Amino acid sequence: MTTESTPPAPAPEADTVFGPTFMQNPYPSYDVLRTEAPVGRHVVKTLASEVNAWVVTRHEDVRALLADQSLSKDALGLPRIIERHALHPDGSAGSNPRSMLFSDPPDHTRLRRIVSKAFTMRRVEQMRPWIEELADDLVEDVVPGAEFDLVEQIALAFPIYVIGALLGVPVSDFADLRRWNGVLTSVRSTAAEKREAVGLAYGHLAAVVEAKRKEPADDLVSALIDAEDDGNRLDGGELISSLFLLMNAGYETTANMISSGVLALIQHPDQLGRLRADPTLLAGAVEEFLRYESPLNLATIRWTTKPVQVGEVTIPADEIVFVSLCAANRDPAVFADPHRLDVGRTRNQHLSFGHGIHHCIGAPLARLEGEVLFGRLLSRFPRWELAVPADRLVWRHSLQFRGLESLPVLLS
C-alpha cells in the first residue's frame, strides 16, 4: 500500500476534467476517474470560488467519507479552509449559514434533534392531500400536444409551492424565493449578488418568524419556534439558518429530480411503458431517478481535521474533500449495468440523500413529491416527447447541482 503525506503536483486546469463538456455528461470522465484515480486532486469550482480539492468517486469510499466525522462541515472553520485552497485567495471567503448542514457534533446533534421534533413524517404525510391537489392543478395547466418548458412550468414550480406551504410562507412571496435561490445556486452570480440575495432571504425569513411569533399557525415555522429538546431551543440565528436550509434544500434538488426523471423516461421509452403499465413500480422508480441522475453532483464541502486514509491514498489534514454522488451512483461495483435506467431495480443503494449524520432530513418529502407528481403525469399523458433534439439540452454549469436549464417537451 502506498500513501501520500503531502499534496501531489499542482492540480490540473479546471477544464481538463471538470469543464463544459463534463457538465453536459460527467459519466465518461467519472468512469475513468473511478478506475484510474478514485481519490484525486483537482480544481473544483464551487458556488463560492475555485479551489484545489480532493474528489472521491468510488461508491465504497464515498459512503465511508459521508459518515466519517473526522471530516468537518463546521461553518466557522470554512473561510480559513477556502482561503487556504482558493486559486485566487482574496480574503473575502464568507461563512455558510450556521445550520445543521454546516455544523459538527455536538452542535449538529442538538440542531438536528430540535428540527426533527418539528419536521416529522406525520407532518409530511398530513400534506399529502394538498400536494396531490397541487400536482393535479399543475398537470391540468399543461396543454396536451403543446410545447412547454417542464423545468419552468412544473419542476421548479411544484417544490417551491410545497416547501413554501410547509414553512407557512405566503404564496405571494414564492417569486422572490425562487429569484433569490436562483442567484445563490448559480456559479455565474457574483459574490456581491449572492451576499445581497442572502441578506434579502434572511431578512424575509426573519419577518416571517416575527409574524409567526405573534400569530402561530399549523406550519413548520411555528413548529420550529416552539420545538425543544431537553429544554434547548433554536436561538434566533439558528432558527433563520435552519429555515434557509430547508427552503433551499427542499427546492433545488427536488426540481432537478423531477426534470431529470422526466428526461430519463423519455430517453428510455421501454421503461416509460413499463412504469405506465405497472404503477406499483413508482416508488422504486423515484429511487432509480435519484440514482440515475443525482440532483447533487458533488456533496457539500468537507475538509479533513486529521489525515484520512481513502483506499491507497492518505489525504492530509486541512484539505478540502468533495465526494461525487453522481460517480458513486453509477459505480459498476455496486450497480449492475449502471448507465441504464431500470425502474424495477432492487437493492438500490444510491447515495443521493447522503449517508451518516448529514443524511437529508427532507428525503421523505422529496420521495412523496416524486411519487405524486410522476403518478399524475403518467396517468394523464400517454405520450412523452422532447420538443428539441437531445443534444440541444443544456445542463446547469455547476459542479454541485446536477440539473437541466430547461426541458422543452410535448406531453399528449
GROMACS .gro file of C-alpha atoms in nm:
model
  412
    1MET     CA    1   0.000   0.000   0.000
    2THR     CA    2   0.126   0.343  -0.088
    3THR     CA    3   0.040   0.664   0.090
    4GLU     CA    4   0.089   1.032   0.026
    5SER     CA    5   0.191   1.252   0.315
    6THR     CA    6   0.197   1.574   0.111
    7PRO     CA    7  -0.021   1.701  -0.173
    8PRO     CA    8   0.090   1.585  -0.519
    9ALA     CA    9   0.184   1.810  -0.808
   10PRO     CA   10  -0.041   2.109  -0.879
   11ALA     CA   11  -0.393   2.018  -0.979
   12PRO     CA   12  -0.482   2.016  -1.349
   13GLU     CA   13  -0.655   2.309  -1.512
   14ALA     CA   14  -1.028   2.321  -1.439
   15ASP     CA   15  -1.137   2.230  -1.790
   16THR     CA   16  -0.919   1.919  -1.822
   17VAL     CA   17  -1.162   1.721  -1.606
   18PHE     CA   18  -1.448   1.942  -1.492
   19GLY     CA   19  -1.502   2.167  -1.793
   20PRO     CA   20  -1.804   2.246  -2.013
   21THR     CA   21  -1.808   1.902  -2.178
   22PHE     CA   22  -1.808   1.742  -1.836
   23MET     CA   23  -2.113   1.947  -1.731
   24GLN     CA   24  -2.312   1.808  -2.022
   25ASN     CA   25  -2.218   1.446  -1.949
   26PRO     CA   26  -1.992   1.374  -1.649
   27TYR     CA   27  -2.019   0.997  -1.661
   28PRO     CA   28  -1.742   0.907  -1.910
   29SER     CA   29  -1.496   1.112  -1.701
   30TYR     CA   30  -1.621   0.955  -1.380
   31ASP     CA   31  -1.578   0.607  -1.527
   32VAL     CA   32  -1.213   0.690  -1.593
   33LEU     CA   33  -1.158   0.852  -1.253
   34ARG     CA   34  -1.310   0.561  -1.060
   35THR     CA   35  -1.066   0.326  -1.232
   36GLU     CA   36  -0.750   0.536  -1.265
   37ALA     CA   37  -0.771   0.797  -0.988
   38PRO     CA   38  -1.059   0.724  -0.749
   39VAL     CA   39  -0.905   0.965  -0.498
   40GLY     CA   40  -0.754   1.256  -0.688
   41ARG     CA   41  -0.677   1.625  -0.654
   42HIS     CA   42  -0.844   1.866  -0.897
   43VAL     CA   43  -0.956   2.222  -0.946
   44VAL     CA   44  -1.319   2.246  -0.837
   45LYS     CA   45  -1.538   2.549  -0.896
   46THR     CA   46  -1.773   2.569  -0.600
   47LEU     CA   47  -2.058   2.815  -0.558
   48ALA     CA   48  -1.810   3.043  -0.381
   49SER     CA   49  -1.474   3.011  -0.559
   50GLU     CA   50  -1.231   2.785  -0.743
   51VAL     CA   51  -1.034   2.565  -0.504
   52ASN     CA   52  -0.781   2.285  -0.514
   53ALA     CA   53  -0.964   1.990  -0.365
   54TRP     CA   54  -0.970   1.612  -0.344
   55VAL     CA   55  -1.250   1.440  -0.538
   56VAL     CA   56  -1.356   1.087  -0.441
   57THR     CA   57  -1.558   0.877  -0.686
   58ARG     CA   58  -1.597   0.512  -0.576
   59HIS     CA   59  -1.922   0.419  -0.400
   60GLU     CA   60  -1.748   0.240  -0.113
   61ASP     CA   61  -1.520   0.537  -0.044
   62VAL     CA   62  -1.794   0.798  -0.088
   63ARG     CA   63  -2.024   0.618   0.155
   64ALA     CA   64  -1.746   0.584   0.411
   65LEU     CA   65  -1.647   0.951   0.392
   66LEU     CA   66  -2.007   1.071   0.419
   67ALA     CA   67  -2.016   0.902   0.760
   68ASP     CA   68  -1.660   0.988   0.867
   69GLN     CA   69  -1.678   1.253   1.141
   70SER     CA   70  -1.309   1.333   1.109
   71LEU     CA   71  -1.422   1.532   0.805
   72SER     CA   72  -1.564   1.863   0.922
   73LYS     CA   73  -1.852   2.073   0.785
   74ASP     CA   74  -1.839   2.342   1.054
   75ALA     CA   75  -1.925   2.688   0.917
   76LEU     CA   76  -1.682   2.867   1.150
   77GLY     CA   77  -1.381   2.689   1.004
   78LEU     CA   78  -1.486   2.708   0.640
   79PRO     CA   79  -1.349   3.054   0.547
   80ARG     CA   80  -0.998   2.959   0.660
   81ILE     CA   81  -1.005   2.638   0.458
   82ILE     CA   82  -1.138   2.806   0.143
   83GLU     CA   83  -0.878   3.084   0.163
   84ARG     CA   84  -0.601   2.827   0.204
   85HIS     CA   85  -0.701   2.631  -0.106
   86ALA     CA   86  -0.853   2.901  -0.329
   87LEU     CA   87  -0.679   2.951  -0.662
   88HIS     CA   88  -0.703   3.327  -0.618
   89PRO     CA   89  -0.734   3.392  -0.243
   90ASP     CA   90  -0.851   3.744  -0.168
   91GLY     CA   91  -0.957   3.725   0.196
   92SER     CA   92  -1.324   3.755   0.107
   93ALA     CA   93  -1.437   3.397   0.171
   94GLY     CA   94  -1.755   3.411   0.370
   95SER     CA   95  -1.912   3.163   0.606
   96ASN     CA   96  -2.206   2.938   0.533
   97PRO     CA   97  -2.521   2.974   0.743
   98ARG     CA   98  -2.473   2.805   1.079
   99SER     CA   99  -2.732   2.533   1.032
  100MET     CA  100  -2.717   2.160   1.092
  101LEU     CA  101  -2.579   2.115   0.738
  102PHE     CA  102  -2.273   2.323   0.825
  103SER     CA  103  -2.202   2.207   1.179
  104ASP     CA  104  -2.035   1.915   1.355
  105PRO     CA  105  -2.135   1.727   1.670
  106PRO     CA  106  -2.231   1.819   1.934
  107ASP     CA  107  -2.386   2.130   1.771
  108HIS     CA  108  -2.514   1.925   1.478
  109THR     CA  109  -2.670   1.668   1.709
  110ARG     CA  110  -2.855   1.935   1.904
  111LEU     CA  111  -2.973   2.125   1.596
  112ARG     CA  112  -3.092   1.817   1.410
  113ARG     CA  113  -3.279   1.679   1.710
  114ILE     CA  114  -3.465   2.007   1.757
  115VAL     CA  115  -3.550   2.043   1.386
  116SER     CA  116  -3.659   1.677   1.376
  117LYS     CA  117  -3.911   1.750   1.651
  118ALA     CA  118  -4.091   1.983   1.409
  119PHE     CA  119  -4.014   1.831   1.067
  120THR     CA  120  -4.177   1.493   1.125
  121MET     CA  121  -4.305   1.215   0.899
  122ARG     CA  122  -4.651   1.288   1.038
  123ARG     CA  123  -4.630   1.650   0.920
  124VAL     CA  124  -4.515   1.537   0.575
  125GLU     CA  125  -4.798   1.283   0.545
  126GLN     CA  126  -5.051   1.543   0.654
  127MET     CA  127  -4.951   1.744   0.347
  128ARG     CA  128  -5.022   1.458   0.106
  129PRO     CA  129  -5.377   1.567   0.010
  130TRP     CA  130  -5.259   1.923  -0.055
  131ILE     CA  131  -4.956   1.800  -0.253
  132GLU     CA  132  -5.183   1.580  -0.463
  133GLU     CA  133  -5.417   1.872  -0.529
  134LEU     CA  134  -5.123   2.093  -0.629
  135ALA     CA  135  -4.991   1.826  -0.866
  136ASP     CA  136  -5.336   1.795  -1.023
  137ASP     CA  137  -5.354   2.172  -1.076
  138LEU     CA  138  -5.008   2.191  -1.236
  139VAL     CA  139  -5.076   1.896  -1.465
  140GLU     CA  140  -5.419   2.034  -1.561
  141ASP     CA  141  -5.248   2.354  -1.679
  142VAL     CA  142  -5.045   2.160  -1.937
  143VAL     CA  143  -5.200   2.187  -2.284
  144PRO     CA  144  -5.182   1.840  -2.446
  145GLY     CA  145  -4.959   1.841  -2.752
  146ALA     CA  146  -4.833   2.196  -2.696
  147GLU     CA  147  -4.465   2.260  -2.636
  148PHE     CA  148  -4.375   2.389  -2.290
  149ASP     CA  149  -4.072   2.409  -2.062
  150LEU     CA  150  -4.120   2.141  -1.798
  151VAL     CA  151  -3.841   2.287  -1.583
  152GLU     CA  152  -4.008   2.627  -1.555
  153GLN     CA  153  -4.373   2.525  -1.551
  154ILE     CA  154  -4.358   2.214  -1.330
  155ALA     CA  155  -4.016   2.110  -1.195
  156LEU     CA  156  -3.938   2.448  -1.036
  157ALA     CA  157  -4.295   2.546  -0.952
  158PHE     CA  158  -4.401   2.226  -0.773
  159PRO     CA  159  -4.136   2.210  -0.497
  160ILE     CA  160  -4.135   2.583  -0.426
  161TYR     CA  161  -4.510   2.572  -0.366
  162VAL     CA  162  -4.468   2.265  -0.145
  163ILE     CA  163  -4.181   2.399   0.066
  164GLY     CA  164  -4.347   2.741   0.085
  165ALA     CA  165  -4.669   2.587   0.216
  166LEU     CA  166  -4.477   2.364   0.458
  167LEU     CA  167  -4.294   2.663   0.603
  168GLY     CA  168  -4.603   2.880   0.605
  169VAL     CA  169  -4.468   3.142   0.365
  170PRO     CA  170  -4.737   3.338   0.175
  171VAL     CA  171  -4.786   3.239  -0.189
  172SER     CA  172  -4.717   3.599  -0.289
  173ASP     CA  173  -4.357   3.553  -0.168
  174PHE     CA  174  -4.277   3.250  -0.384
  175ALA     CA  175  -4.146   3.451  -0.679
  176ASP     CA  176  -3.893   3.624  -0.452
  177LEU     CA  177  -3.785   3.291  -0.300
  178ARG     CA  178  -3.726   3.147  -0.648
  179ARG     CA  179  -3.528   3.452  -0.760
  180TRP     CA  180  -3.303   3.453  -0.452
  181ASN     CA  181  -3.244   3.080  -0.476
  182GLY     CA  182  -3.150   3.114  -0.842
  183VAL     CA  183  -2.885   3.372  -0.756
  184LEU     CA  184  -2.744   3.163  -0.470
  185THR     CA  185  -2.712   2.839  -0.667
  186SER     CA  186  -2.563   2.983  -0.986
  187VAL     CA  187  -2.187   2.986  -1.044
  188ARG     CA  188  -2.245   3.286  -1.270
  189SER     CA  189  -2.363   3.503  -0.980
  190THR     CA  190  -2.107   3.741  -0.834
  191ALA     CA  191  -2.011   3.739  -0.466
  192ALA     CA  192  -2.190   4.073  -0.423
  193GLU     CA  193  -2.509   3.936  -0.582
  194LYS     CA  194  -2.501   3.633  -0.353
  195ARG     CA  195  -2.447   3.845  -0.043
  196GLU     CA  196  -2.742   4.060  -0.144
  197ALA     CA  197  -2.960   3.751  -0.204
  198VAL     CA  198  -2.865   3.603   0.134
  199GLY     CA  199  -2.941   3.931   0.307
  200LEU     CA  200  -3.280   3.960   0.137
  201ALA     CA  201  -3.371   3.597   0.208
  202TYR     CA  202  -3.261   3.619   0.572
  203GLY     CA  203  -3.447   3.947   0.618
  204HIS     CA  204  -3.760   3.799   0.468
  205LEU     CA  205  -3.743   3.484   0.681
  206ALA     CA  206  -3.683   3.694   0.992
  207ALA     CA  207  -4.003   3.886   0.914
  208VAL     CA  208  -4.190   3.557   0.867
  209VAL     CA  209  -4.063   3.432   1.203
  210GLU     CA  210  -4.168   3.753   1.376
  211ALA     CA  211  -4.516   3.726   1.226
  212LYS     CA  212  -4.547   3.362   1.336
  213ARG     CA  213  -4.438   3.450   1.690
  214LYS     CA  214  -4.732   3.691   1.706
  215GLU     CA  215  -4.981   3.465   1.527
  216PRO     CA  216  -4.873   3.096   1.531
  217ALA     CA  217  -5.023   2.865   1.270
  218ASP     CA  218  -5.009   2.498   1.177
  219ASP     CA  219  -4.688   2.525   0.978
  220LEU     CA  220  -4.321   2.439   1.012
  221VAL     CA  221  -4.205   2.788   1.109
  222SER     CA  222  -4.443   2.794   1.405
  223ALA     CA  223  -4.342   2.440   1.499
  224LEU     CA  224  -3.972   2.526   1.487
  225ILE     CA  225  -4.028   2.830   1.708
  226ASP     CA  226  -4.179   2.603   1.973
  227ALA     CA  227  -3.960   2.295   1.918
  228GLU     CA  228  -3.726   2.200   2.201
  229ASP     CA  229  -3.512   1.909   2.311
  230ASP     CA  230  -3.419   1.869   2.677
  231GLY     CA  231  -3.509   2.233   2.730
  232ASN     CA  232  -3.298   2.353   2.434
  233ARG     CA  233  -3.449   2.564   2.159
  234LEU     CA  234  -3.315   2.722   1.844
  235ASP     CA  235  -3.186   3.072   1.902
  236GLY     CA  236  -3.278   3.347   1.655
  237GLY     CA  237  -2.983   3.292   1.421
  238GLU     CA  238  -3.016   2.913   1.427
  239LEU     CA  239  -3.386   2.936   1.351
  240ILE     CA  240  -3.335   3.160   1.047
  241SER     CA  241  -3.044   2.947   0.921
  242SER     CA  242  -3.250   2.629   0.960
  243LEU     CA  243  -3.539   2.779   0.765
  244PHE     CA  244  -3.296   2.899   0.497
  245LEU     CA  245  -3.153   2.547   0.470
  246LEU     CA  246  -3.494   2.381   0.449
  247MET     CA  247  -3.610   2.631   0.188
  248ASN     CA  248  -3.311   2.576  -0.040
  249ALA     CA  249  -3.259   2.203   0.017
  250GLY     CA  250  -3.629   2.136  -0.033
  251TYR     CA  251  -3.646   2.323  -0.359
  252GLU     CA  252  -3.344   2.299  -0.586
  253THR     CA  253  -3.275   1.926  -0.552
  254THR     CA  254  -3.638   1.821  -0.591
  255ALA     CA  255  -3.671   2.034  -0.904
  256ASN     CA  256  -3.364   1.861  -1.050
  257MET     CA  257  -3.504   1.517  -0.964
  258ILE     CA  258  -3.830   1.592  -1.146
  259SER     CA  259  -3.680   1.728  -1.468
  260SER     CA  260  -3.402   1.466  -1.483
  261GLY     CA  261  -3.652   1.188  -1.419
  262VAL     CA  262  -3.881   1.303  -1.699
  263LEU     CA  263  -3.589   1.324  -1.940
  264ALA     CA  264  -3.465   0.978  -1.837
  265LEU     CA  265  -3.805   0.825  -1.908
  266ILE     CA  266  -3.830   0.999  -2.246
  267GLN     CA  267  -3.487   0.863  -2.338
  268HIS     CA  268  -3.583   0.514  -2.215
  269PRO     CA  269  -3.928   0.457  -2.372
  270ASP     CA  270  -3.926   0.091  -2.269
  271GLN     CA  271  -3.902   0.198  -1.904
  272LEU     CA  272  -4.170   0.463  -1.954
  273GLY     CA  273  -4.404   0.196  -2.090
  274ARG     CA  274  -4.311  -0.045  -1.815
  275LEU     CA  275  -4.384   0.212  -1.544
  276ARG     CA  276  -4.715   0.316  -1.700
  277ALA     CA  277  -4.821  -0.049  -1.722
  278ASP     CA  278  -4.731  -0.122  -1.360
  279PRO     CA  279  -4.783   0.174  -1.123
  280THR     CA  280  -4.666  -0.037  -0.830
  281LEU     CA  281  -4.314   0.028  -0.959
  282LEU     CA  282  -4.349   0.403  -0.895
  283ALA     CA  283  -4.182   0.423  -0.553
  284GLY     CA  284  -3.883   0.224  -0.677
  285ALA     CA  285  -3.874   0.430  -0.996
  286VAL     CA  286  -3.829   0.750  -0.794
  287GLU     CA  287  -3.528   0.589  -0.624
  288GLU     CA  288  -3.394   0.499  -0.967
  289PHE     CA  289  -3.438   0.856  -1.094
  290LEU     CA  290  -3.235   0.971  -0.792
  291ARG     CA  291  -2.964   0.717  -0.868
  292TYR     CA  292  -2.953   0.768  -1.243
  293GLU     CA  293  -2.912   1.147  -1.217
  294SER     CA  294  -2.832   1.257  -0.864
  295PRO     CA  295  -2.976   1.608  -0.805
  296LEU     CA  296  -2.642   1.686  -0.641
  297ASN     CA  297  -2.325   1.602  -0.831
  298LEU     CA  298  -2.076   1.677  -0.553
  299ALA     CA  299  -2.193   1.669  -0.193
  300THR     CA  300  -2.142   1.989   0.006
  301ILE     CA  301  -1.791   2.084   0.109
  302ARG     CA  302  -1.600   1.891   0.374
  303TRP     CA  303  -1.242   1.912   0.499
  304THR     CA  304  -1.012   1.683   0.689
  305THR     CA  305  -0.937   1.755   1.054
  306LYS     CA  306  -0.663   1.489   1.051
  307PRO     CA  307  -0.503   1.262   0.788
  308VAL     CA  308  -0.765   1.031   0.640
  309GLN     CA  309  -0.692   0.706   0.460
  310VAL     CA  310  -0.905   0.653   0.149
  311GLY     CA  311  -0.813   0.337  -0.036
  312GLU     CA  312  -0.442   0.362  -0.105
  313VAL     CA  313  -0.422   0.738  -0.058
  314THR     CA  314  -0.380   0.937   0.261
  315ILE     CA  315  -0.545   1.276   0.240
  316PRO     CA  316  -0.357   1.514   0.477
  317ALA     CA  317  -0.526   1.728   0.740
  318ASP     CA  318  -0.682   2.062   0.640
  319GLU     CA  319  -0.760   1.951   0.286
  320ILE     CA  320  -1.089   2.012   0.106
  321VAL     CA  321  -1.273   1.692   0.010
  322PHE     CA  322  -1.564   1.654  -0.229
  323VAL     CA  323  -1.739   1.321  -0.270
  324SER     CA  324  -1.918   1.266  -0.601
  325LEU     CA  325  -2.269   1.133  -0.561
  326CYS     CA  326  -2.312   1.105  -0.940
  327ALA     CA  327  -1.999   0.891  -0.968
  328ALA     CA  328  -2.089   0.673  -0.670
  329ASN     CA  329  -2.440   0.615  -0.801
  330ARG     CA  330  -2.306   0.468  -1.126
  331ASP     CA  331  -2.033   0.254  -0.976
  332PRO     CA  332  -2.043  -0.085  -1.153
  333ALA     CA  333  -1.906  -0.247  -0.838
  334VAL     CA  334  -2.244  -0.178  -0.675
  335PHE     CA  335  -2.496  -0.133  -0.957
  336ALA     CA  336  -2.547  -0.379  -1.243
  337ASP     CA  337  -2.549  -0.203  -1.580
  338PRO     CA  338  -2.520   0.134  -1.402
  339HIS     CA  339  -2.567   0.355  -1.709
  340ARG     CA  340  -2.908   0.205  -1.785
  341LEU     CA  341  -3.231   0.330  -1.630
  342ASP     CA  342  -3.415   0.038  -1.466
  343VAL     CA  343  -3.739   0.137  -1.290
  344GLY     CA  344  -3.758  -0.213  -1.141
  345ARG     CA  345  -3.410  -0.203  -0.991
  346THR     CA  346  -3.396  -0.365  -0.647
  347ARG     CA  347  -3.147  -0.305  -0.364
  348ASN     CA  348  -3.091   0.045  -0.493
  349GLN     CA  349  -2.816   0.171  -0.263
  350HIS     CA  350  -2.792   0.518  -0.414
  351LEU     CA  351  -2.636   0.797  -0.209
  352SER     CA  352  -2.833   1.093  -0.345
  353PHE     CA  353  -2.970   1.173   0.001
  354GLY     CA  354  -2.627   1.132   0.159
  355HIS     CA  355  -2.535   0.895   0.439
  356GLY     CA  356  -2.448   0.923   0.804
  357ILE     CA  357  -2.541   1.209   1.036
  358HIS     CA  358  -2.600   1.451   0.745
  359HIS     CA  359  -2.846   1.223   0.564
  360CYS     CA  360  -3.111   1.451   0.410
  361ILE     CA  361  -3.382   1.525   0.664
  362GLY     CA  362  -3.620   1.611   0.380
  363ALA     CA  363  -3.586   1.276   0.198
  364PRO     CA  364  -3.942   1.159   0.286
  365LEU     CA  365  -4.090   1.480   0.147
  366ALA     CA  366  -3.888   1.457  -0.175
  367ARG     CA  367  -3.996   1.095  -0.224
  368LEU     CA  368  -4.360   1.188  -0.167
  369GLU     CA  369  -4.340   1.474  -0.416
  370GLY     CA  370  -4.178   1.247  -0.675
  371GLU     CA  371  -4.433   0.969  -0.639
  372VAL     CA  372  -4.730   1.204  -0.654
  373LEU     CA  373  -4.614   1.415  -0.949
  374PHE     CA  374  -4.486   1.129  -1.166
  375GLY     CA  375  -4.805   0.938  -1.094
  376ARG     CA  376  -5.013   1.230  -1.221
  377LEU     CA  377  -4.801   1.280  -1.533
  378LEU     CA  378  -4.811   0.911  -1.620
  379SER     CA  379  -5.187   0.878  -1.577
  380ARG     CA  380  -5.274   1.191  -1.776
  381PHE     CA  381  -5.028   1.182  -2.068
  382PRO     CA  382  -4.971   0.858  -2.260
  383ARG     CA  383  -4.711   1.011  -2.491
  384TRP     CA  384  -4.396   1.199  -2.384
  385GLU     CA  385  -4.158   1.357  -2.635
  386LEU     CA  386  -3.873   1.605  -2.642
  387ALA     CA  387  -3.959   1.922  -2.833
  388VAL     CA  388  -3.593   1.978  -2.927
  389PRO     CA  389  -3.306   1.745  -3.018
  390ALA     CA  390  -3.145   1.595  -2.707
  391ASP     CA  391  -2.808   1.748  -2.792
  392ARG     CA  392  -2.960   2.096  -2.755
  393LEU     CA  393  -3.046   2.042  -2.389
  394VAL     CA  394  -2.818   2.233  -2.153
  395TRP     CA  395  -2.724   2.117  -1.806
  396ARG     CA  396  -2.653   2.380  -1.543
  397HIS     CA  397  -2.293   2.497  -1.528
  398SER     CA  398  -2.241   2.375  -1.174
  399LEU     CA  399  -2.025   2.105  -1.022
  400GLN     CA  400  -2.253   2.074  -0.720
  401PHE     CA  401  -2.602   2.079  -0.868
  402ARG     CA  402  -2.697   1.841  -1.149
  403GLY     CA  403  -2.999   1.980  -1.327
  404LEU     CA  404  -3.129   2.098  -1.661
  405GLU     CA  405  -3.155   2.466  -1.753
  406SER     CA  406  -3.475   2.390  -1.942
  407LEU     CA  407  -3.663   2.089  -2.078
  408PRO     CA  408  -3.890   2.167  -2.375
  409VAL     CA  409  -4.136   1.877  -2.407
  410LEU     CA  410  -4.460   1.769  -2.569
  411LEU     CA  411  -4.698   1.570  -2.350
  412SER     CA  412  -5.004   1.437  -2.528
   0.00000   0.00000   0.00000
